[in-house]
PDB file of C-alpha atoms and ligand atoms in Angstrom:
ATOM      1  CA  MET A 215      14.975   0.929  -6.787  1.00 65.00           C
ATOM      2  CA  SER A 216      16.051   4.422  -5.737  1.00 67.00           C
ATOM      3  CA  SER A 217      14.087   6.553  -3.314  1.00 65.00           C
ATOM      4  CA  LYS A 218      13.582   9.074  -6.155  1.00 67.00           C
ATOM      5  CA  GLU A 219      11.252   6.602  -7.872  1.00 86.00           C
ATOM      6  CA  ILE A 220       9.008   6.413  -4.805  1.00 95.00           C
ATOM      7  CA  LYS A 221       6.322   8.986  -4.109  1.00 97.00           C
ATOM      8  CA  PHE A 222       4.266   9.404  -0.962  1.00 98.00           C
ATOM      9  CA  VAL A 223       0.498   9.512  -1.382  1.00 98.00           C
ATOM     10  CA  THR A 224      -2.425  10.150   0.940  1.00 98.00           C
ATOM     11  CA  PRO A 225      -4.428   6.973   0.296  1.00 98.00           C
ATOM     12  CA  ASP A 226      -8.083   6.533  -0.484  1.00 98.00           C
ATOM     13  CA  ALA A 227     -10.282   3.459  -0.585  1.00 98.00           C
ATOM     14  CA  SER A 228      -8.852   2.431  -3.959  1.00 98.00           C
ATOM     15  CA  TYR A 229      -5.628   1.529  -2.068  1.00 98.00           C
ATOM     16  CA  GLY A 230      -7.328  -0.820   0.375  1.00 97.00           C
ATOM     17  CA  MET A 231      -6.733  -4.124  -1.390  1.00 97.00           C
ATOM     18  CA  ALA A 232      -3.130  -3.325  -2.372  1.00 98.00           C
ATOM     19  CA  VAL A 233      -2.429  -2.467   1.271  1.00 98.00           C
ATOM     20  CA  ASN A 234      -4.113  -5.685   2.377  1.00 98.00           C
ATOM     21  CA  GLN A 235      -1.752  -7.690   0.141  1.00 97.00           C
ATOM     22  CA  LEU A 236       1.311  -5.684   1.190  1.00 98.00           C
ATOM     23  CA  VAL A 237       0.580  -6.267   4.891  1.00 97.00           C
ATOM     24  CA  ALA A 238       0.028  -9.979   4.240  1.00 97.00           C
ATOM     25  CA  SER A 239       3.462 -10.141   2.605  1.00 97.00           C
ATOM     26  CA  CYS A 240       5.189  -8.499   5.595  1.00 97.00           C
ATOM     27  CA  PRO A 241       5.370 -10.958   8.490  1.00 94.00           C
ATOM     28  CA  PRO A 242       5.345 -10.696  11.488  1.00 92.00           C
ATOM     29  CA  LEU A 243       2.584  -8.110  10.958  1.00 93.00           C
ATOM     30  CA  ASP A 244      -0.867  -9.362  11.889  1.00 91.00           C
ATOM     31  CA  THR A 245      -2.865  -9.807   8.697  1.00 92.00           C
ATOM     32  CA  ASN A 246      -5.975  -7.670   8.389  1.00 92.00           C
ATOM     33  CA  SER A 247      -9.396  -8.093   6.930  1.00 96.00           C
ATOM     34  CA  ALA A 248      -9.850  -6.212   3.664  1.00 97.00           C
ATOM     35  CA  TYR A 249     -12.451  -4.149   5.484  1.00 98.00           C
ATOM     36  CA  CYS A 250      -9.875  -3.028   8.075  1.00 97.00           C
ATOM     37  CA  ASN A 251      -7.489  -1.824   5.354  1.00 97.00           C
ATOM     38  CA  LEU A 252     -10.332  -0.080   3.534  1.00 98.00           C
ATOM     39  CA  LEU A 253     -11.102   1.859   6.717  1.00 98.00           C
ATOM     40  CA  GLN A 254      -7.412   2.701   7.219  1.00 97.00           C
ATOM     41  CA  ALA A 255      -7.262   4.024   3.636  1.00 97.00           C
ATOM     42  CA  SER A 256     -10.465   6.032   3.942  1.00 98.00           C
ATOM     43  CA  HIS A 257     -11.502   7.145   7.464  1.00 98.00           C
ATOM     44  CA  PHE A 258      -7.855   7.232   8.611  1.00 98.00           C
ATOM     45  CA  ARG A 259      -6.377   8.499   5.331  1.00 98.00           C
ATOM     46  CA  GLU A 260      -5.181  11.843   6.752  1.00 98.00           C
ATOM     47  CA  THR A 261      -2.927   9.976   9.197  1.00 98.00           C
ATOM     48  CA  SER A 262      -1.903   7.201   6.787  1.00 98.00           C
ATOM     49  CA  VAL A 263       0.554   7.228   3.903  1.00 98.00           C
ATOM     50  CA  ALA A 264       1.238   4.950   0.936  1.00 98.00           C
ATOM     51  CA  ALA A 265       4.618   4.784  -0.810  1.00 98.00           C
ATOM     52  CA  CYS A 266       4.155   4.078  -4.511  1.00 98.00           C
ATOM     53  CA  LEU A 267       6.372   3.332  -7.479  1.00 96.00           C
ATOM     54  CA  ASP A 268       5.779   5.117 -10.806  1.00 94.00           C
ATOM     55  CA  SER A 269       3.958   1.968 -11.911  1.00 94.00           C
ATOM     56  CA  GLY A 270       1.467   2.523  -9.097  1.00 94.00           C
ATOM     57  CA  GLU A 271       2.707  -0.474  -7.095  1.00 96.00           C
ATOM     58  CA  VAL A 272       2.345   0.159  -3.352  1.00 98.00           C
ATOM     59  CA  VAL A 273       5.690  -0.724  -1.704  1.00 98.00           C
ATOM     60  CA  GLY A 274       5.101   0.885   1.675  1.00 98.00           C
ATOM     61  CA  PHE A 275       2.249   1.820   3.950  1.00 98.00           C
ATOM     62  CA  VAL A 276       1.889   3.370   7.378  1.00 98.00           C
ATOM     63  CA  SER A 277      -1.522   3.383   9.009  1.00 98.00           C
ATOM     64  CA  GLY A 278      -2.113   5.653  11.963  1.00 98.00           C
ATOM     65  CA  TYR A 279      -4.655   7.693  13.843  1.00 98.00           C
ATOM     66  CA  LEU A 280      -4.820  10.447  16.415  1.00 98.00           C
ATOM     67  CA  ILE A 281      -5.756   8.875  19.750  1.00 98.00           C
ATOM     68  CA  PRO A 282      -9.312  10.191  20.324  1.00 97.00           C
ATOM     69  CA  GLU A 283      -8.766  11.235  23.980  1.00 98.00           C
ATOM     70  CA  ARG A 284      -5.244  12.575  23.285  1.00 98.00           C
ATOM     71  CA  PRO A 285      -5.149  14.153  19.815  1.00 97.00           C
ATOM     72  CA  ASP A 286      -1.578  15.381  20.381  1.00 98.00           C
ATOM     73  CA  THR A 287      -0.518  11.735  19.983  1.00 98.00           C
ATOM     74  CA  LEU A 288      -0.191   9.927  16.655  1.00 98.00           C
ATOM     75  CA  PHE A 289      -0.669   6.198  17.121  1.00 98.00           C
ATOM     76  CA  VAL A 290       1.236   4.290  14.447  1.00 98.00           C
ATOM     77  CA  TRP A 291      -0.915   1.234  13.827  1.00 97.00           C
ATOM     78  CA  GLN A 292       1.105  -0.712  11.240  1.00 96.00           C
ATOM     79  CA  VAL A 293       4.229  -0.094   9.183  1.00 98.00           C
ATOM     80  CA  ALA A 294       4.819  -2.281   6.136  1.00 98.00           C
ATOM     81  CA  VAL A 295       7.622  -1.981   3.568  1.00 98.00           C
ATOM     82  CA  SER A 296       7.960  -4.594   0.822  1.00 98.00           C
ATOM     83  CA  GLU A 297      11.229  -6.516   0.959  1.00 97.00           C
ATOM     84  CA  LYS A 298      12.566  -4.926  -2.217  1.00 95.00           C
ATOM     85  CA  ALA A 299      12.161  -1.407  -0.801  1.00 97.00           C
ATOM     86  CA  ARG A 300      13.713  -1.980   2.647  1.00 97.00           C
ATOM     87  CA  GLY A 301      16.949  -0.542   3.954  1.00 96.00           C
ATOM     88  CA  GLN A 302      16.681   2.924   2.401  1.00 95.00           C
ATOM     89  CA  GLY A 303      14.911   4.798   5.172  1.00 96.00           C
ATOM     90  CA  LEU A 304      11.444   4.427   3.667  1.00 98.00           C
ATOM     91  CA  ALA A 305       9.622   3.457   6.881  1.00 98.00           C
ATOM     92  CA  LYS A 306      11.198   6.324   8.796  1.00 98.00           C
ATOM     93  CA  ARG A 307      10.510   8.853   6.037  1.00 98.00           C
ATOM     94  CA  MET A 308       6.873   7.779   5.743  1.00 98.00           C
ATOM     95  CA  ILE A 309       6.305   8.404   9.465  1.00 98.00           C
ATOM     96  CA  LEU A 310       8.130  11.757   9.340  1.00 98.00           C
ATOM     97  CA  SER A 311       5.980  12.734   6.332  1.00 98.00           C
ATOM     98  CA  LEU A 312       2.852  12.181   8.416  1.00 98.00           C
ATOM     99  CA  LEU A 313       4.179  14.546  11.091  1.00 98.00           C
ATOM    100  CA  GLU A 314       4.533  17.257   8.429  1.00 98.00           C
ATOM    101  CA  ARG A 315       0.856  17.081   7.447  1.00 98.00           C
ATOM    102  CA  PRO A 316      -1.635  19.727   8.620  1.00 97.00           C
ATOM    103  CA  SER A 317      -3.587  16.870  10.234  1.00 97.00           C
ATOM    104  CA  CYS A 318      -0.622  16.306  12.589  1.00 98.00           C
ATOM    105  CA  SER A 319       0.209  19.947  13.311  1.00 97.00           C
ATOM    106  CA  HIS A 320      -0.714  19.477  16.995  1.00 97.00           C
ATOM    107  CA  VAL A 321       1.120  16.161  17.394  1.00 98.00           C
ATOM    108  CA  HIS A 322       3.933  16.097  19.975  1.00 98.00           C
ATOM    109  CA  HIS A 323       4.065  12.371  20.725  1.00 98.00           C
ATOM    110  CA  ILE A 324       4.115   9.138  18.738  1.00 98.00           C
ATOM    111  CA  GLU A 325       2.938   5.856  20.182  1.00 98.00           C
ATOM    112  CA  THR A 326       3.077   2.370  18.727  1.00 98.00           C
ATOM    113  CA  SER A 327       3.151  -1.179  20.011  1.00 98.00           C
ATOM    114  CA  ILE A 328       5.869  -3.720  19.292  1.00 97.00           C
ATOM    115  CA  THR A 329       6.384  -7.376  20.207  1.00 96.00           C
ATOM    116  CA  ALA A 330       9.690  -8.156  21.969  1.00 97.00           C
ATOM    117  CA  SER A 331      11.120 -10.111  19.026  1.00 96.00           C
ATOM    118  CA  ASN A 332      10.472  -7.548  16.258  1.00 96.00           C
ATOM    119  CA  ASN A 333      14.020  -6.202  15.963  1.00 96.00           C
ATOM    120  CA  GLY A 334      13.309  -4.185  12.830  1.00 96.00           C
ATOM    121  CA  SER A 335      10.458  -2.322  14.455  1.00 97.00           C
ATOM    122  CA  TRP A 336      12.461  -1.568  17.630  1.00 98.00           C
ATOM    123  CA  ALA A 337      15.326  -0.275  15.483  1.00 98.00           C
ATOM    124  CA  LEU A 338      12.953   1.888  13.437  1.00 98.00           C
ATOM    125  CA  PHE A 339      11.298   3.580  16.426  1.00 98.00           C
ATOM    126  CA  ARG A 340      14.569   4.031  18.336  1.00 98.00           C
ATOM    127  CA  ARG A 341      16.025   5.702  15.254  1.00 98.00           C
ATOM    128  CA  LEU A 342      12.927   7.870  14.952  1.00 98.00           C
ATOM    129  CA  ALA A 343      13.195   8.959  18.618  1.00 98.00           C
ATOM    130  CA  SER A 344      16.815   9.887  18.133  1.00 98.00           C
ATOM    131  CA  GLN A 345      16.047  11.854  14.956  1.00 97.00           C
ATOM    132  CA  LEU A 346      13.233  13.699  16.748  1.00 98.00           C
ATOM    133  CA  ASP A 347      15.601  14.293  19.690  1.00 98.00           C
ATOM    134  CA  ALA A 348      12.925  12.865  21.979  1.00 98.00           C
ATOM    135  CA  SER A 349      12.881  10.271  24.720  1.00 98.00           C
ATOM    136  CA  LEU A 350      11.393   6.801  24.245  1.00 98.00           C
ATOM    137  CA  ASN A 351       9.486   5.059  27.039  1.00 98.00           C
ATOM    138  CA  GLU A 352       8.293   1.466  27.113  1.00 98.00           C
ATOM    139  CA  SER A 353       5.500  -0.264  29.034  1.00 98.00           C
ATOM    140  CA  VAL A 354       3.147  -3.174  28.486  1.00 98.00           C
ATOM    141  CA  MET A 355       0.172  -2.286  26.296  1.00 98.00           C
ATOM    142  CA  PHE A 356      -1.576  -5.628  25.661  1.00 98.00           C
ATOM    143  CA  ASP A 357      -0.392  -8.584  27.707  1.00 98.00           C
ATOM    144  CA  GLN A 358      -0.079 -12.102  26.257  1.00 98.00           C
ATOM    145  CA  HIS A 359      -2.212 -13.586  29.041  1.00 98.00           C
ATOM    146  CA  ALA A 360      -4.325 -10.746  30.441  1.00 97.00           C
ATOM    147  CA  HIS A 361      -5.396  -9.469  27.001  1.00 98.00           C
ATOM    148  CA  PHE A 362      -4.594 -12.071  24.324  1.00 96.00           C
ATOM    149  CA  ASN A 363      -5.663 -15.185  26.213  1.00 97.00           C
ATOM    150  CA  GLY A 364      -2.195 -16.626  25.518  1.00 97.00           C
ATOM    151  CA  GLN A 365      -2.714 -16.510  21.748  1.00 96.00           C
ATOM    152  CA  HIS A 366      -0.422 -13.610  20.819  1.00 96.00           C
ATOM    153  CA  ASP A 367       2.866 -12.239  22.137  1.00 96.00           C
ATOM    154  CA  THR A 368       2.730  -9.244  24.483  1.00 98.00           C
ATOM    155  CA  GLU A 369       2.535  -5.912  22.652  1.00 97.00           C
ATOM    156  CA  HIS A 370       4.841  -3.356  24.287  1.00 98.00           C
ATOM    157  CA  LEU A 371       3.729   0.257  24.202  1.00 98.00           C
ATOM    158  CA  VAL A 372       6.413   2.592  22.881  1.00 98.00           C
ATOM    159  CA  ARG A 373       5.849   6.295  23.519  1.00 98.00           C
ATOM    160  CA  ILE A 374       8.132   8.864  21.900  1.00 98.00           C
ATOM    161  CA  GLY A 375       8.106  12.541  22.835  1.00 98.00           C
ATOM    162  CA  PRO A 376       7.541  15.261  23.500  1.00 98.00           C
ATOM    163  CA  PHE A 377       8.944  16.709  20.283  1.00 97.00           C
ATOM    164  CA  SER A 378       8.219  19.674  18.095  1.00 93.00           C
ATOM    165  CA  LEU A 379       9.145  19.878  14.457  1.00 84.00           C
TER     166      LEU A 379
HETATM  167  C1  COA B1479      10.411  -2.874   9.908  1.00 64.05           C
HETATM  168  C2  COA B1479      10.269  -2.285   8.511  1.00 64.05           C
HETATM  169  C3  COA B1479       8.991  -1.482   8.441  1.00 64.05           C
HETATM  170  C4  COA B1479      11.498  -1.371   8.251  1.00 64.05           C
HETATM  171  O1  COA B1479      11.361  -0.750   6.972  1.00 64.05           O
HETATM  172  P1  COA B1479      12.605   0.023   6.295  1.00 64.05           P
HETATM  173  O2  COA B1479      12.056   0.972   5.300  1.00 64.05           O
HETATM  174  O3  COA B1479      13.609  -0.955   5.821  1.00 64.05           O
HETATM  175  O4  COA B1479      13.181   0.801   7.574  1.00 64.05           O
HETATM  176  P2  COA B1479      14.153   2.090   7.534  1.00 64.05           P
HETATM  177  O5  COA B1479      15.080   1.928   6.379  1.00 64.05           O
HETATM  178  O6  COA B1479      13.344   3.333   7.610  1.00 64.05           O
HETATM  179  O7  COA B1479      14.958   1.877   8.879  1.00 64.05           O
HETATM  180  C5  COA B1479      14.963   2.810   9.947  1.00 64.05           C
HETATM  181  C6  COA B1479      16.078   2.387  10.907  1.00 64.05           C
HETATM  182  O8  COA B1479      15.809   1.082  11.442  1.00 64.05           O
HETATM  183  C7  COA B1479      16.882   0.190  11.122  1.00 64.05           C
HETATM  184  N1  COA B1479      16.290  -1.111  10.762  1.00 64.05           N
HETATM  185  C8  COA B1479      15.251  -1.322   9.921  1.00 64.05           C
HETATM  186  N2  COA B1479      14.988  -2.646   9.837  1.00 64.05           N
HETATM  187  C9  COA B1479      15.891  -3.266  10.638  1.00 64.05           C
HETATM  188  C10 COA B1479      16.122  -4.633  10.982  1.00 64.05           C
HETATM  189  N3  COA B1479      15.368  -5.617  10.484  1.00 64.05           N
HETATM  190  N4  COA B1479      17.106  -4.915  11.870  1.00 64.05           N
HETATM  191  C11 COA B1479      17.856  -3.916  12.403  1.00 64.05           C
HETATM  192  N5  COA B1479      17.692  -2.594  12.114  1.00 64.05           N
HETATM  193  C12 COA B1479      16.729  -2.289  11.242  1.00 64.05           C
HETATM  194  C13 COA B1479      17.589   0.812   9.948  1.00 64.05           C
HETATM  195  O9  COA B1479      18.957   0.407   9.892  1.00 64.05           O
HETATM  196  C14 COA B1479      17.425   2.281  10.220  1.00 64.05           C
HETATM  197  O10 COA B1479      18.367   2.728  11.174  1.00 64.05           O
HETATM  198  P3  COA B1479      19.572   3.732  10.740  1.00 64.05           P
HETATM  199  O11 COA B1479      18.910   4.965  10.182  1.00 64.05           O
HETATM  200  O12 COA B1479      20.296   3.976  12.023  1.00 64.05           O
HETATM  201  O13 COA B1479      20.353   2.966   9.709  1.00 64.05           O
HETATM  202  C15 COA B1479      10.274  -3.383   7.403  1.00 64.05           C
HETATM  203  O14 COA B1479      11.399  -4.217   7.581  1.00 64.05           O
HETATM  204  C16 COA B1479       9.023  -4.262   7.444  1.00 64.05           C
HETATM  205  O15 COA B1479       8.024  -3.962   6.801  1.00 64.05           O
HETATM  206  N6  COA B1479       9.103  -5.371   8.199  1.00 64.05           N
HETATM  207  C17 COA B1479       7.984  -6.309   8.307  1.00 64.05           C
HETATM  208  C18 COA B1479       6.797  -5.703   9.011  1.00 64.05           C
HETATM  209  C19 COA B1479       7.116  -5.125  10.372  1.00 64.05           C
HETATM  210  O16 COA B1479       7.724  -5.748  11.227  1.00 64.05           O
HETATM  211  N7  COA B1479       6.691  -3.856  10.561  1.00 64.05           N
HETATM  212  C20 COA B1479       6.942  -3.102  11.767  1.00 64.05           C
HETATM  213  C21 COA B1479       5.841  -3.241  12.701  1.00 64.05           C
HETATM  214  S1  COA B1479       5.166  -1.694  13.143  1.00 64.05           S
END
């Protein structure tokens, strides 16, 4: 599959179930309720992007939102790329495409959270920071014990910026 066959789409609710299945097929992502993905694809559509084949199959999705108290910061909630579409810069290009939207015209920082063992995600956001020529800072966002009651690995906050496109 070449990147030419993939188009980026602002989702709507009709994408919710396809996104739900894509996320479920992309461990170690936490699986979502269908309702969660429907909200991502509707209320958060202006800061989310779907990558689709000509056939309509959704092979990538980034959900995000502007942090309510800090609307200059895009929080990247989940990034999912189906196995067959990995390794061609799709995840990175989807996030960069969000930054080019009018809805992100005031965005100068990206935040996300990553577990220590998710090498792909660390590589993606480090690459993104270097492409944006911005620094990357890490801290604990949600702690395994203090926040997850021991039932989930610690989520590390990654903050990239400031940058301007
Ligand atoms: C992580 C994931 C989104 C990457 O998607 P992708 O489209 O293949 O990523 P990209 O091609 O845009 O990669 C961006 C950079 O990260 C690197 N990278 C991506 N996955 C990597 C991996 N598993 N190990 C090491 N480096 C990796 C790429 O080499 C690239 O760096 P480069 O430009 O210097 O070559 C995809 O593997 C996935 O969906 N994984 C399962 C779900 C998940 O962990 N999501 C991330 C949580 S937010």
